[in-house]
Coordinates of C-alpha atoms and ligand atoms in Angstrom, one line a residue:
Chain N
M1 CA -89.9 159.2 33.7
G2 CA -92.5 157.5 31.9
Q3 CA -94.4 158.7 29.0
G4 CA -97.3 160.9 29.6
Q5 CA -100.4 159.3 29.4
A6 CA -102.6 161.9 27.8
A7 CA -106.0 162.7 29.6
A8 CA -108.6 164.9 28.4
V9 CA -109.6 166.4 31.9
M10 CA -107.5 168.5 34.3
P11 CA -105.9 168.2 36.3
R12 CA -103.5 165.5 34.1
M13 CA -101.9 162.8 35.9
V14 CA -98.9 160.9 34.3
Q15 CA -96.6 158.2 35.4
R16 CA -93.5 160.1 35.9
H17 CA -90.8 157.8 37.6
R18 CA -90.1 154.4 36.6
L19 CA -89.9 151.8 39.6
S20 CA -86.2 151.1 39.2
T21 CA -86.0 155.1 39.8
R22 CA -88.2 155.1 42.9
L23 CA -86.6 151.8 44.4
W24 CA -83.1 153.0 43.8
H25 CA -83.8 156.7 45.2
W26 CA -85.1 155.7 48.4
L27 CA -82.7 153.0 49.2
N28 CA -79.9 155.4 48.0
A29 CA -81.3 157.9 50.0
M30 CA -81.5 156.1 53.2
L31 CA -78.1 154.7 52.6
L32 CA -76.5 158.0 52.0
Y33 CA -78.3 159.1 55.5
M34 CA -76.5 156.3 57.1
L35 CA -73.2 156.7 55.5
F36 CA -73.1 160.5 56.1
T37 CA -73.9 160.4 59.6
S38 CA -71.6 157.3 60.5
G39 CA -69.0 158.7 58.7
L40 CA -69.1 162.0 60.9
G41 CA -68.7 159.6 63.7
I42 CA -65.9 158.1 62.2
F43 CA -64.5 161.7 61.3
N44 CA -64.5 162.5 65.0
A45 CA -61.9 159.9 66.2
H46 CA -59.3 162.2 64.3
P47 CA -60.8 165.3 63.1
R48 CA -58.1 166.4 60.8
L49 CA -57.4 166.3 57.2
Y50 CA -54.2 166.2 55.2
W51 CA -53.0 166.0 51.7
G52 CA -50.7 163.0 50.4
Q53 CA -49.4 159.8 51.5
Y54 CA -49.4 160.1 55.4
G55 CA -50.6 162.5 58.0
A56 CA -51.0 162.4 61.5
N57 CA -51.0 164.9 64.6
F58 CA -47.3 166.2 64.1
D59 CA -48.2 166.8 60.2
H60 CA -49.7 170.0 58.6
A61 CA -53.6 169.5 58.6
W62 CA -55.4 171.4 56.0
L63 CA -58.9 171.3 57.4
E64 CA -59.6 170.9 61.4
P65 CA -63.1 171.7 61.7
G66 CA -63.5 170.2 65.2
R67 CA -65.6 167.2 66.4
F68 CA -69.2 167.0 64.9
P69 CA -71.9 167.2 67.5
G70 CA -73.9 164.1 68.6
W71 CA -77.1 165.1 66.9
I72 CA -75.7 164.5 63.5
T73 CA -73.4 161.4 64.2
L74 CA -74.2 157.7 64.2
P75 CA -74.1 156.6 66.9
A76 CA -74.9 159.6 68.9
L77 CA -72.7 158.7 71.7
Y78 CA -69.0 158.5 70.1
D79 CA -68.5 154.8 69.3
L80 CA -66.0 154.2 66.5
A81 CA -66.6 150.7 66.2
M82 CA -70.2 151.1 65.9
A83 CA -69.9 153.7 63.5
R84 CA -67.7 151.8 61.3
H85 CA -69.8 149.0 61.4
W86 CA -72.8 151.2 60.1
H87 CA -70.7 152.6 57.3
L88 CA -68.8 149.6 56.3
T89 CA -72.2 147.8 56.3
A90 CA -74.2 150.4 54.0
A91 CA -71.0 151.0 51.8
P92 CA -71.1 147.9 49.7
V93 CA -75.1 148.0 49.5
L94 CA -74.6 151.6 48.3
L95 CA -72.0 150.5 45.5
F96 CA -74.0 147.4 44.2
S97 CA -77.2 149.5 44.2
L98 CA -75.5 152.1 42.2
L99 CA -74.1 149.6 39.8
V100 CA -77.3 147.8 39.2
Y101 CA -79.3 151.1 38.7
M102 CA -76.6 152.7 36.1
F103 CA -77.0 149.5 34.2
W104 CA -80.7 149.2 34.6
S105 CA -80.9 152.8 33.6
L106 CA -78.9 152.1 30.3
G107 CA -81.1 149.2 29.5
N108 CA -84.3 151.0 29.9
G109 CA -83.4 154.3 28.2
H110 CA -83.6 156.3 31.5
I111 CA -80.1 157.7 31.0
R112 CA -80.5 158.5 27.2
R113 CA -84.2 160.0 27.5
D114 CA -84.1 161.7 30.9
L115 CA -80.7 162.5 32.0
L116 CA -78.6 162.8 29.3
F117 CA -78.7 166.7 27.7
R118 CA -80.5 167.1 24.4
R119 CA -79.2 169.1 21.6
G120 CA -79.7 172.9 22.2
E121 CA -80.2 172.5 25.9
L122 CA -76.5 173.3 26.6
A123 CA -76.6 176.5 24.7
P124 CA -75.5 179.3 27.0
G125 CA -78.7 181.2 26.1
H126 CA -81.1 178.2 27.2
V127 CA -78.7 177.5 30.3
W128 CA -79.0 180.9 31.5
R129 CA -82.7 181.2 31.1
D130 CA -83.1 178.1 32.9
I131 CA -81.0 179.4 35.9
Q132 CA -83.1 182.4 35.9
D133 CA -86.1 180.4 35.9
H134 CA -84.7 178.6 39.0
A135 CA -84.0 181.6 40.7
R136 CA -87.3 183.0 40.4
L137 CA -88.7 179.8 41.2
R138 CA -90.6 179.7 37.9
F139 CA -90.8 176.1 37.7
P140 CA -91.7 174.5 34.4
T141 CA -95.4 173.8 33.6
G142 CA -97.4 171.8 30.8
E143 CA -95.5 169.5 28.6
A144 CA -92.3 170.7 29.7
A145 CA -92.9 169.8 33.4
L146 CA -92.6 166.1 32.1
R147 CA -88.7 166.2 31.7
Y148 CA -86.1 167.5 33.9
T149 CA -84.7 170.9 33.5
V150 CA -80.9 171.6 32.4
L151 CA -80.2 172.2 36.0
Q152 CA -81.8 168.9 37.0
K153 CA -80.0 167.0 34.7
G154 CA -76.7 168.3 35.5
S155 CA -77.1 168.1 39.2
Y156 CA -78.7 164.4 39.0
G157 CA -76.0 163.3 36.8
A158 CA -73.3 164.7 38.8
V159 CA -74.7 162.9 41.7
I160 CA -75.0 159.3 40.0
F161 CA -72.1 159.6 37.7
L162 CA -69.3 161.8 39.7
L163 CA -69.9 162.2 43.3
L164 CA -71.2 158.7 44.3
P165 CA -68.6 157.1 42.4
V166 CA -65.9 159.5 43.9
A167 CA -67.2 158.6 47.4
I168 CA -67.1 155.1 46.7
L169 CA -63.5 154.8 45.0
T170 CA -62.1 157.2 47.7
G171 CA -63.7 155.0 50.2
L172 CA -62.0 151.8 48.9
A173 CA -58.9 153.5 48.5
M174 CA -58.5 154.2 52.2
S175 CA -58.4 150.3 52.7
P176 CA -55.2 148.8 53.2
G177 CA -56.3 145.4 52.0
M178 CA -57.7 147.2 48.7
N179 CA -54.4 149.0 48.4
A180 CA -52.9 145.8 47.8
A181 CA -55.5 144.4 45.7
W182 CA -55.9 147.1 43.6
P183 CA -52.6 149.7 43.9
W184 CA -53.8 151.9 41.1
L185 CA -56.7 153.0 43.0
I186 CA -54.9 155.0 45.7
D187 CA -52.3 156.2 43.1
L188 CA -55.4 157.8 41.2
F189 CA -56.0 159.9 44.4
G190 CA -52.5 160.8 45.3
G191 CA -52.4 158.7 48.6
R192 CA -54.1 157.6 51.4
Q193 CA -54.9 161.2 53.2
S194 CA -55.8 162.5 50.0
A195 CA -58.4 160.0 49.4
R196 CA -59.6 160.7 52.8
S197 CA -59.8 164.3 52.2
I198 CA -61.4 163.9 48.8
H199 CA -63.8 161.7 50.5
F200 CA -64.6 164.1 53.0
I201 CA -65.2 166.6 50.3
A202 CA -67.3 164.6 48.3
A203 CA -69.5 163.6 51.3
F204 CA -70.1 167.3 51.8
A205 CA -71.0 168.1 48.2
L206 CA -73.5 165.4 48.5
A207 CA -74.7 167.0 51.6
A208 CA -74.9 170.4 49.6
F209 CA -76.7 168.9 46.9
F210 CA -79.3 167.3 49.2
L211 CA -80.1 170.7 50.9
V212 CA -80.7 172.5 47.5
H213 CA -82.5 169.5 46.3
I214 CA -84.8 169.2 49.0
L215 CA -85.3 172.8 49.2
M216 CA -86.5 172.4 45.3
V217 CA -88.8 169.9 46.4
L218 CA -90.6 171.9 48.9
L219 CA -90.8 174.8 46.7
A220 CA -92.2 173.1 43.8
G221 CA -94.6 171.1 45.8
P222 CA -93.8 168.7 48.1
L223 CA -96.7 166.5 48.0
N224 CA -96.9 166.2 44.1
E225 CA -93.1 165.9 44.1
V226 CA -93.1 163.4 46.6
R227 CA -95.9 161.1 45.7
S228 CA -94.2 161.0 42.1
M229 CA -91.3 159.6 43.5
L230 CA -93.2 157.1 45.9
T231 CA -95.9 156.0 43.5
G232 CA -94.8 157.2 40.1
R233 CA -98.1 159.3 39.8
Y234 CA -97.4 163.2 39.0
R235 CA -100.3 165.9 38.5
V236 CA -99.0 167.9 35.6
P237 CA -98.9 171.6 36.5
E238 CA -101.2 173.5 34.6
K239 CA -99.7 175.6 31.6
R240 CA -98.9 179.0 32.6
R241 CA -100.3 181.8 29.9
Chain Z
M1 CA -96.6 177.9 56.9
T2 CA -96.9 174.1 55.5
R3 CA -93.4 174.9 54.2
L4 CA -91.9 175.9 57.4
L5 CA -93.9 172.9 59.1
S6 CA -92.5 169.9 56.6
R7 CA -88.9 171.8 57.1
R8 CA -89.4 171.5 60.9
A9 CA -90.8 167.8 60.1
L10 CA -87.8 167.3 58.2
V11 CA -85.1 168.1 61.0
L12 CA -87.3 166.5 63.5
G13 CA -87.5 163.4 61.2
G14 CA -83.8 163.2 60.5
A15 CA -83.0 163.5 64.4
A16 CA -85.6 160.6 65.0
A17 CA -84.2 158.6 62.5
L18 CA -80.7 158.7 64.0
A19 CA -82.1 157.7 67.2
G20 CA -84.0 155.0 65.4
C21 CA -80.9 153.7 63.9
D22 CA -79.3 153.6 67.4
R23 CA -82.3 152.0 68.8
L24 CA -82.3 149.5 65.9
A25 CA -78.8 148.7 66.6
R26 CA -79.7 147.1 69.7
H27 CA -81.6 144.2 68.1
E28 CA -79.8 141.0 67.9
T29 CA -80.4 140.6 64.1
V30 CA -79.4 144.1 63.5
R31 CA -76.5 143.9 65.3
D32 CA -75.4 140.4 63.9
A33 CA -75.7 141.9 60.4
L34 CA -73.8 145.3 61.3
F35 CA -71.0 143.0 62.9
S36 CA -70.8 140.6 60.0
A37 CA -69.8 143.4 57.3
D38 CA -66.2 142.5 57.8
N39 CA -66.9 138.9 56.6
F40 CA -67.9 140.4 53.3
H41 CA -65.0 142.9 53.1
K42 CA -62.8 140.0 54.1
W43 CA -64.3 137.7 51.4
A44 CA -64.3 140.6 48.6
Q45 CA -60.9 141.7 49.2
R46 CA -59.1 138.3 49.6
G47 CA -61.1 137.4 46.2
L48 CA -59.7 140.4 44.6
M49 CA -56.0 139.9 45.6
R50 CA -53.4 137.4 45.5
P51 CA -52.6 135.8 48.8
D52 CA -49.1 137.5 48.8
A53 CA -50.3 140.7 47.1
L54 CA -48.0 143.2 48.7
A55 CA -48.9 146.2 50.7
H56 CA -46.9 149.4 48.9
E57 CA -43.5 149.9 49.8
F58 CA -42.3 153.6 49.9
R59 CA -38.8 155.4 49.1
P60 CA -36.9 156.7 52.3
D61 CA -37.6 160.3 51.4
Q62 CA -41.4 159.6 51.8
I63 CA -40.9 158.5 55.5
S64 CA -42.9 160.5 58.1
P65 CA -41.0 163.2 60.0
F66 CA -42.2 161.8 63.2
F67 CA -44.0 158.4 63.5
R68 CA -46.8 158.7 65.7
A69 CA -47.2 156.0 68.2
N70 CA -51.0 155.2 69.7
G71 CA -52.6 153.2 72.4
T72 CA -50.2 151.7 75.2
A73 CA -47.5 154.3 75.5
N74 CA -45.5 152.2 78.1
P75 CA -46.7 149.0 79.6
D76 CA -44.9 150.1 82.9
T77 CA -45.8 146.7 84.9
P78 CA -42.8 145.9 87.3
A79 CA -41.9 142.8 85.0
Y80 CA -41.9 145.1 82.0
R81 CA -39.9 147.6 83.6
A82 CA -37.2 145.1 84.8
L83 CA -36.8 143.9 81.0
W84 CA -36.5 147.2 79.7
R85 CA -33.8 148.2 82.3
S86 CA -31.8 145.1 81.4
G87 CA -32.0 146.2 77.7
F88 CA -34.5 143.4 77.2
A89 CA -31.4 140.9 77.6
D90 CA -33.9 138.8 79.6
W91 CA -36.8 139.1 77.4
R92 CA -37.8 136.1 75.7
L93 CA -40.3 135.4 72.8
R94 CA -42.0 131.9 73.5
V95 CA -43.5 130.4 70.3
G96 CA -46.0 127.7 71.7
G97 CA -49.5 126.2 71.0
M98 CA -49.9 123.7 68.2
V99 CA -46.3 123.5 67.4
A100 CA -44.0 120.5 67.3
R101 CA -41.1 122.3 68.6
P102 CA -41.8 125.2 71.1
L103 CA -39.3 127.9 70.8
S104 CA -37.9 130.6 73.4
L105 CA -36.3 133.3 71.4
S106 CA -34.0 136.1 72.7
L107 CA -33.6 139.2 70.9
A108 CA -30.1 138.2 70.1
Q109 CA -31.2 135.0 68.4
L110 CA -33.9 137.1 66.3
H111 CA -31.3 139.6 65.4
A112 CA -29.5 136.5 63.9
M113 CA -32.2 135.2 61.8
P114 CA -32.9 136.5 58.1
H115 CA -34.5 139.6 58.1
R116 CA -36.8 141.8 55.8
E117 CA -36.6 145.6 55.6
Q118 CA -39.8 147.4 54.4
I119 CA -41.0 151.3 54.4
T120 CA -44.9 151.0 54.8
R121 CA -47.7 153.0 55.9
H122 CA -49.2 152.5 58.9
D123 CA -53.2 153.5 58.9
C124 CA -54.6 153.8 62.1
V125 CA -58.4 152.7 62.6
E126 CA -58.9 156.5 63.6
G127 CA -57.9 157.8 60.3
W128 CA -54.3 159.0 60.3
S129 CA -51.3 157.4 58.5
A130 CA -47.5 157.5 59.1
I131 CA -44.8 156.1 57.1
G132 CA -41.9 154.4 58.4
K133 CA -39.3 151.6 58.0
W134 CA -39.3 148.6 59.7
R135 CA -37.0 145.8 60.0
G136 CA -37.7 142.3 61.4
V137 CA -38.0 138.6 61.2
P138 CA -40.5 137.1 58.9
L139 CA -43.2 135.5 60.9
S140 CA -43.4 132.5 58.5
L141 CA -39.8 131.6 59.6
I142 CA -40.2 131.5 63.2
L143 CA -43.6 129.4 62.5
D144 CA -41.6 127.0 60.1
A145 CA -38.8 126.7 62.8
A146 CA -41.3 125.7 65.3
R147 CA -42.7 123.3 63.0
M148 CA -46.5 124.4 63.2
H149 CA -49.4 121.6 62.9
G150 CA -51.3 121.4 59.9
R151 CA -54.5 121.8 61.8
A152 CA -53.4 125.3 63.3
R153 CA -55.6 128.1 61.7
Y154 CA -54.7 131.3 63.5
V155 CA -51.6 132.9 65.3
V156 CA -52.5 134.6 68.5
L157 CA -50.0 137.3 69.5
R158 CA -49.8 138.0 73.4
C159 CA -48.4 141.2 74.7
A160 CA -47.0 142.6 77.6
D161 CA -49.3 145.5 78.2
D162 CA -51.9 145.2 80.8
M163 CA -55.2 147.2 79.6
G164 CA -56.6 147.3 82.9
G165 CA -58.3 144.8 85.3
G166 CA -55.4 142.3 84.3
A167 CA -56.5 141.9 80.8
R168 CA -53.5 141.7 78.4
Y169 CA -53.4 143.1 75.1
Y170 CA -53.7 140.2 72.2
E171 CA -54.4 139.8 68.6
S172 CA -54.8 137.2 66.2
I173 CA -54.2 136.8 62.4
D174 CA -55.1 134.0 60.1
L175 CA -52.5 131.9 58.2
I176 CA -52.8 133.9 54.6
D177 CA -51.7 136.9 56.9
A178 CA -49.1 134.9 59.1
F179 CA -47.5 133.5 55.9
H180 CA -47.5 136.8 53.8
P181 CA -44.1 138.1 53.1
Q182 CA -44.4 141.3 54.7
T183 CA -45.6 140.1 57.6
I184 CA -42.5 140.5 60.1
L185 CA -41.8 140.7 63.8
A186 CA -40.2 144.0 63.8
F187 CA -37.3 144.9 66.2
A188 CA -36.4 148.3 64.6
L189 CA -38.1 151.6 63.3
N190 CA -36.2 153.9 61.1
D191 CA -33.1 152.0 61.9
R192 CA -33.1 152.2 65.5
P193 CA -34.4 149.9 68.0
L194 CA -38.2 150.3 68.7
R195 CA -38.6 152.8 71.3
V196 CA -41.1 151.6 74.0
A197 CA -43.8 153.9 72.6
N198 CA -43.5 152.1 69.2
G199 CA -43.8 148.5 71.0
A200 CA -40.2 147.4 72.3
P201 CA -38.7 145.2 71.9
L202 CA -40.9 143.4 69.3
R203 CA -44.1 144.1 67.4
L204 CA -46.1 142.8 64.7
R205 CA -46.5 144.4 61.3
V206 CA -49.2 143.1 59.0
E207 CA -49.3 145.5 56.4
R208 CA -52.6 145.1 54.7
Q209 CA -54.5 145.7 57.8
L210 CA -55.2 148.7 60.3
G211 CA -53.0 149.5 63.3
Y212 CA -54.8 147.7 66.1
K213 CA -53.8 144.3 64.5
H214 CA -50.1 145.2 64.7
A215 CA -49.6 143.9 68.4
K216 CA -46.8 145.7 70.3
Y217 CA -44.7 144.5 73.2
L218 CA -45.0 141.0 72.2
M219 CA -44.3 138.1 74.9
A220 CA -45.7 135.0 73.1
I221 CA -47.0 133.7 69.8
E222 CA -49.4 130.8 69.8
A223 CA -50.5 128.6 67.2
V224 CA -54.2 127.7 67.5
E225 CA -57.2 125.8 65.7
S226 CA -60.0 128.4 67.1
L227 CA -60.1 131.6 68.5
S228 CA -63.0 130.7 71.1
G229 CA -61.9 130.4 74.8
I230 CA -59.1 132.8 74.2
G231 CA -59.9 136.3 75.9
A232 CA -63.8 136.7 75.2
G233 CA -63.3 134.7 71.8
K234 CA -63.5 137.4 69.1
G235 CA -59.9 137.4 68.4
G236 CA -58.4 140.5 69.8
Y237 CA -58.5 142.8 72.8
W238 CA -60.1 145.7 71.1
E239 CA -62.4 143.2 69.3
D240 CA -63.7 141.8 72.5
R241 CA -63.7 144.9 74.3
A242 CA -65.0 147.6 71.9
G243 CA -66.5 145.7 68.8
Y244 CA -63.6 146.2 66.5
D245 CA -63.7 144.2 63.2
W246 CA -61.5 141.2 63.4
Y247 CA -60.5 141.7 59.7
A248 CA -59.1 145.1 59.8
G249 CA -58.4 145.5 55.8
I250 CA -60.7 148.5 55.7
Ligands
HEM301 C1 -86.0 162.7 52.0 C2 -85.2 163.2 51.1 C3 -85.6 163.2 49.6 C4 -86.7 163.5 48.9 C5 -88.1 164.0 49.6 C6 -86.4 163.4 47.4 C7 -87.3 163.7 46.6 C8 -87.0 163.6 45.1 C9 -87.9 163.7 44.0 C10 -89.4 164.3 44.3 C11 -87.3 163.7 42.9 C12 -87.9 163.5 41.4 C13 -87.7 165.3 40.8 C14 -88.5 165.4 39.7 O1 -89.5 164.5 39.5 O2 -88.4 166.5 39.2 C15 -86.2 163.3 43.0 C16 -85.1 162.9 42.4 C17 -83.6 162.7 42.8 N1 -83.3 162.7 43.7 FE1 -84.2 162.9 45.4 N2 -85.2 163.3 47.3 C18 -84.4 163.2 48.8 C19 -83.2 162.7 49.0 C20 -82.2 162.6 48.0 C21 -80.8 162.6 48.2 C22 -80.4 162.1 49.6 C23 -79.9 162.3 47.1 C24 -78.8 162.1 46.9 C25 -77.7 162.6 47.4 C26 -81.3 162.4 45.7 C27 -80.7 162.2 44.6 C28 -81.8 162.6 43.9 C29 -81.5 161.9 42.3 C30 -80.1 161.7 41.9 C31 -82.8 162.0 41.7 C32 -82.9 161.8 40.2 C33 -83.2 160.3 39.9 C34 -83.0 159.8 38.6 O3 -84.1 160.4 37.6 O4 -82.4 159.2 38.2 N3 -82.4 162.4 46.7 N4 -85.9 163.3 44.4
HEM302 C1 -68.4 152.3 48.9 C2 -68.8 153.3 49.6 C3 -67.7 153.9 51.1 C4 -66.7 153.3 51.6 C5 -66.1 152.0 51.2 C6 -66.3 154.2 52.6 C7 -65.5 153.9 53.4 C8 -64.8 154.7 54.2 C9 -63.9 154.4 55.5 C10 -62.8 153.1 55.5 C11 -63.8 155.6 56.2 C12 -62.7 155.9 57.3 C13 -61.6 156.8 56.6 C14 -60.7 157.0 58.0 O1 -60.1 156.1 58.3 O2 -60.9 158.2 58.5 C15 -64.8 156.5 55.7 C16 -64.9 157.7 56.3 C17 -66.1 158.5 55.9 N1 -66.9 158.5 54.8 FE1 -67.2 156.8 53.8 N2 -67.3 155.3 52.6 C18 -68.1 155.2 51.5 C19 -69.0 156.1 51.2 C20 -69.4 157.2 51.9 C21 -70.3 158.0 51.2 C22 -71.3 157.9 50.0 C23 -70.4 159.1 52.3 C24 -71.1 160.3 52.1 C25 -72.6 160.5 52.2 C26 -69.5 159.0 53.1 C27 -68.9 159.7 54.2 C28 -67.9 159.5 55.0 C29 -67.3 160.4 56.0 C30 -67.9 161.8 56.2 C31 -66.1 159.9 56.5 C32 -65.4 160.5 57.6 C33 -64.2 161.7 57.2 C34 -63.5 161.1 56.2 O3 -62.5 160.0 56.5 O4 -63.5 161.5 55.1 N3 -68.7 157.5 52.8 N4 -65.7 155.9 54.9

């Protein structure tokens, strides 16, 4: 988020999101959409998940959710080759854009200023208050609205530094070519079928984040929120009295 | 109300975007981009590994209790049935194409050559994996015995199974994989001769790629300079027929 430019008149408009954040956010959202839907298309080829090194029809599956319906898979009609083309085209773009975003955000202070917790923010009392505020849909106003809340920092940080890296690394760990190149990667996840299961769990954790994320955007005022992510400009909500 | 509307807009938008992606994929340039991702993965993976980097080999106690077979379960053509009935005594592997010394090898001759045994994981493009112990002749020995020309770039594997309409299964690999130490023509799985479902009498193992590259029911191997003119030119039956990636390292 940029520095708020003080303005005398209400409503106060500030530059909230940097160009790098906005570009990455929408590119990433589009890629995740392709990856999730094509991933479900791939999953439909063998809708069973296992733990360990191996797993096929005669082995014990820990999850058998059935096939995902066409309205949520890419392509809509079952086509494993096409789903893999989408998935494996989007995956490297996701990987490199995330790496660039991480380094860029380190350089321009986005991580330190906006994503890292500040002193005192993680105190149980503060976190509890933030949870209560979110549950009551009391979103921050005035100066406080210029920064992410603790829950926002926690969930955005988890997406950027945990869920996306885990999805990427387990995706690569499922590759027999990468297994020969980087044998440690598949060992890290306990075998290929474990990597596949963790990949699936990470994908659904991202989807769960997205549902809450989008709900919060809708509740917090979608126009102002989405404008701030598109153009950077954000109207600071008037301070509650 | 606006919230409801925007939520509905979101769901509709999502569905429309999927339909949009499907429509996009019909454009030539988009298709080309999507279909060339395997070039990127091949380039990246080959850049990250030594040409002879090995696939992991497992311990005997890690072998799958049952090795699932996939694809053709039995070629079941009259010619294959006849070979099977004679215990493959009349079967020959023809080695030809760009070689100085074409060969015709019987199963007994292959058994007499040096072997390699490896317990490896087989990853199907569908997502399942099975671990099995393979025994066979390194492909490099056969290509050397046939004295392959220096100009050859690929090895094409011709199979006995008729995939319908007279099209035979085939696959191809480049020389990096053909001369890889774990690339073998396997005649045994888990200490027994290959069962028909697993590709009797002989199949390819190319351990750094997905299952459809591991051609079963081998009848001939052929050294070639280019893949165009073979099948529909994409280098394999599923590559031609369904658009699977030729490089199946992921
Ligand atoms: C169409 C769907 C989406 C909309 C409308 C949307 C909207 C927004 C908005 C308005 C913000 C800024 C929040 C604020 O200023 O307080 C934001 C931030 C963020 N969103 Fe989304 N988002 C969408 C999809 C996604 C998806 C799919 C993901 C990933 C799973 C995601 C991850 C993030 C992250 C990580 C941030 C923080 C970025 C940073 O500051 O580095 N968003 N989103
Ligand atoms: C660099 C990033 C990624 C790579 C290399 C990658 C690779 C793969 C591969 C190879 C498969 C096929 C697994 C199989 O054989 O069944 C797969 C499946 C899948 N992918 Fe990804 N993927 C990546 C990122 C993602 C992301 C970010 C998501 C979620 C939004 C995702 C969601 C899925 C799903 C749902 C499946 C099918 C179920 C499963 O196998 O877990 N992938 N991915």
